[in-house]
Amino acid sequence: MFPRLRVLASRIRGFFAGHRLDEDFQRELASHLDLLTEENIRRGLPPDEARRQARLRLGGAAQLRETQHDLRGLPWLETLLQDVRFGLRMLRKNPGFTAVAVITLALGIGATTAMFTVFDGVLLKSLRYPDAQRIVAINTQWTDSGKVFPATAGGDLEDLRGATDSFQAFSYYDGGEIGVQVSRSAEFVGAYQVDPQFFHVFTISPFAGRTFVAGDAGRAAVVSTGFAERNFGSGPAALGQTLQMDHTAYEIVGVMPPMFQFPRHAQVWAAVSPVPQNRDRSAYNYYSVAKLNPGVSLAMADAHLLSIANRLAAAFPDSNRNKAFVVQPLQEHLVASVRTSLFLLMGAVGTVLVIACANVANLMLARATSRVREFTMRSVLGADRKRLVMQLLSESVILAPASGLIGLGLAFWGTKALLVLGARFLPAPLLADIHFDWRVLAFTLATSFLTCILFGIGPAWQAARVDLHDAIKRAGASGLSGGGPSRLRDSLVIAQIALSLALAITASLFFRTLLALHGAALGYRTEGILVAYADAPARTLPEALQAGRFFDDLFARLRQIPGVISAAGAMGLPAGQYSSNGSFAIEGKQSFGGDFRKLPYAGFRLASPRYFATMGIPLIRGRDFDDGDLYDRPFVAIISESLARQNFPNEDPIGHRIMCGLDWNLKWMTVVGVVGDVRQSSPAAQPGPELYMPLQQHPFTANEAEVVVRTSANPESLIPAAQKIIHEMNPDVATKFTTMNELVSDSISGQRFSTALASSFAALALLLALSGMYAVVSYATTQRTAEFGMRSALGAQPANIIRLVVGGAARLAAIGVMVGVLLSILAGSLFSSMLFGVKSVDAPTYALVISIVLPITLLAAALPAWRASRVDPMVALRHE
């Protein structure tokens, strides 16, 4: 069909024998180009189009002249620039390919960069304190069980403070969101009591004023910049002003810079005595931080603390036996609850990026395979495999700047969305470190170029494997369609399907977990309940008793609001911010004292009359609290069903007496009722033993109450009326409103964050996998146009051709599904602890995902198959 090819083959053999190309060879190429052009004109093409098609079939006559520079040994930089110019021209000639490749990579790079921004800000960046690597939290560890508790008993603090060989500075703190009064107005803010050494641990200079000095305990406070600006107009203006907490006045002596946000949501730090108020060695009410001395390692500090623990265990065997103290870098302490989730999500988004690379690699491979004649001619003119690989890699790398730039824009908005979604899940002190900076830009730049090299190296190496003898024999064909390129394309498609299936299964398991959490039997009502955090200031016993009477009057007035069904209060609302727990003793079975670890354990809650009815917690036996359960009356208690089952297995608990350490005023409490179990901290928590006590009988912990109002209307519509009533009754009472639905939703914010991101990544991965399947099948059917035309000419029906094409795609999909299932099973062991109500290997979930992924994957192959079935045999054979 091409008589001049014999001459071309002779010239090629001469070249490999060591002969240089001469002008005769160039004339032969030009003559061959003319021959192909004439043939195209005879087939009805216009002259310009005929010439263009001839160049394409030869590999491009213009490109042939350019490749002659390979023989001249140009300097590497000039060669590189030549490759870049040539690559840009090739990309401009194929705008569809360029756009698809850039967008695909940009999606993968954008998602990965957004997730890395969060990952970097939370896990990789050092805290923004001087010598942050030396700041540690001190935890309590039980050596017999290995359990670690992130708090310290008050009685142990002084002994830990004496570890001067290890610690340059030591401090403790406690607190949370409470009411603060400024100029007859009150608000809920993060307020913490800290000893005077607190800011020395962090070595942070104030924005204005000073930090604490000796003698500040009980009278001085430091506030955040935001608190100062909100209440006094500016930081300097706040100095010398007064704020109040629990009827104690504190002078503002300093204002911290905006970057200091420790502990969580802290806005006020009030100085307290270095000696804690509660010195019980079995009451873990405090958190402690320290700064290591220069040159002291974590292991050295642990060894020193172990010697202190051994000494205390000998001196106080009842409370300190098997107790040790361990240091933990403060950043690890802060991120402990989110580390696993962030690593899992970073792995998921990395998988998306790999799928995007595989997708573009398939496009590059198809494009490179169709250019086999060009590579043949370049090889004839002296280019070796390395030279061809570098040419193709340069074309791949050209895509990096555009992909990275678009990906950076997507990441900017994606990071904002992640911050909104994870605001209640990510550690508050680290949120300020989640932003775009040089580290994120460097990551995006590196990711862009590395991914471009990653998706380009395989196709480039495969396409550069030019067999000149085979290429000459196939000069009339449309390109290479089998062998190595085909196997590589199939492998990439299988990898895409497997990885996207694994992500889809993971996201589905998380989604089922979220559904299970929303559908879990909580043991209480969430609909139609307004929650008001209310802090009535109280310091002395008379003030605390007065605060209790205030809440009783408040409940009565709230019940008079139209639409209100019931109103009550508690300290320790399910999913709320207040909680307490500890050991208790049953009269005749245990004595309160001695080794507290031998005592039973329960959560401690305070409740007003009608609380259980308002919350929908069933009263199983006995009575509810009533208005006669006052401080000067016999103390009573109500226990949960779990506590009754564990401690009174074969007897009626009503009438038994219980003692606990909630108050300093230890009294026996008579059990008067049993109520149903509740999932206390979140829907994911298993119901446990709970001990409920009347608000009025425990006044020192009852002035910070959670008011619950059950209504038939929209709970939020009651906020103005409730706020007005509270302000009229006592303007010093700080309030904060929410609903039970919001509290429960916030308690599973971590699961919601992980589910939303995993689902988004899985959807993106599946979309990329489907487009990859479509591109490969479409290209393969195009390469087999002549074959399908021949089959049609020999009598094959369209359905036969569709089955042939879809069958090949089904084989790839089936292999991908099997590999994906194996990957899912292996990955399940990594996140099984994050699931609720579903197993990591859940057959219905696997079956559902496969039944969705497999058909839509085959659907992606159906359109190219349908087109192949409609090929006109005459047209197909004429293009052969």
XYZ file of N, CA, C and O in Angstrom, residues 232 270 328 398 596 660 746:
28
model
N -14.637 46.711 76.665
C -14.041 47.993 77.046
C -13.535 48.803 75.859
O -13.016 49.897 76.056
N -8.349 33.747 85.774
C -8.372 34.327 87.115
C -7.317 33.636 87.978
O -7.220 32.409 87.997
N 3.239 14.325 78.616
C 2.836 14.184 77.223
C 2.989 15.541 76.555
O 2.525 16.553 77.102
N 4.287 20.288 32.028
C 3.687 21.562 31.612
C 2.298 21.736 32.213
O 1.845 22.851 32.467
N -10.325 3.911 97.239
C -11.523 4.284 96.490
C -11.700 3.446 95.238
O -12.813 3.312 94.722
N -21.646 9.590 98.339
C -20.669 9.889 97.282
C -19.880 11.139 97.658
O -20.228 11.849 98.598
N -24.047 18.298 68.268
C -22.662 18.689 68.552
C -21.869 17.542 69.147
O -20.653 17.424 68.925
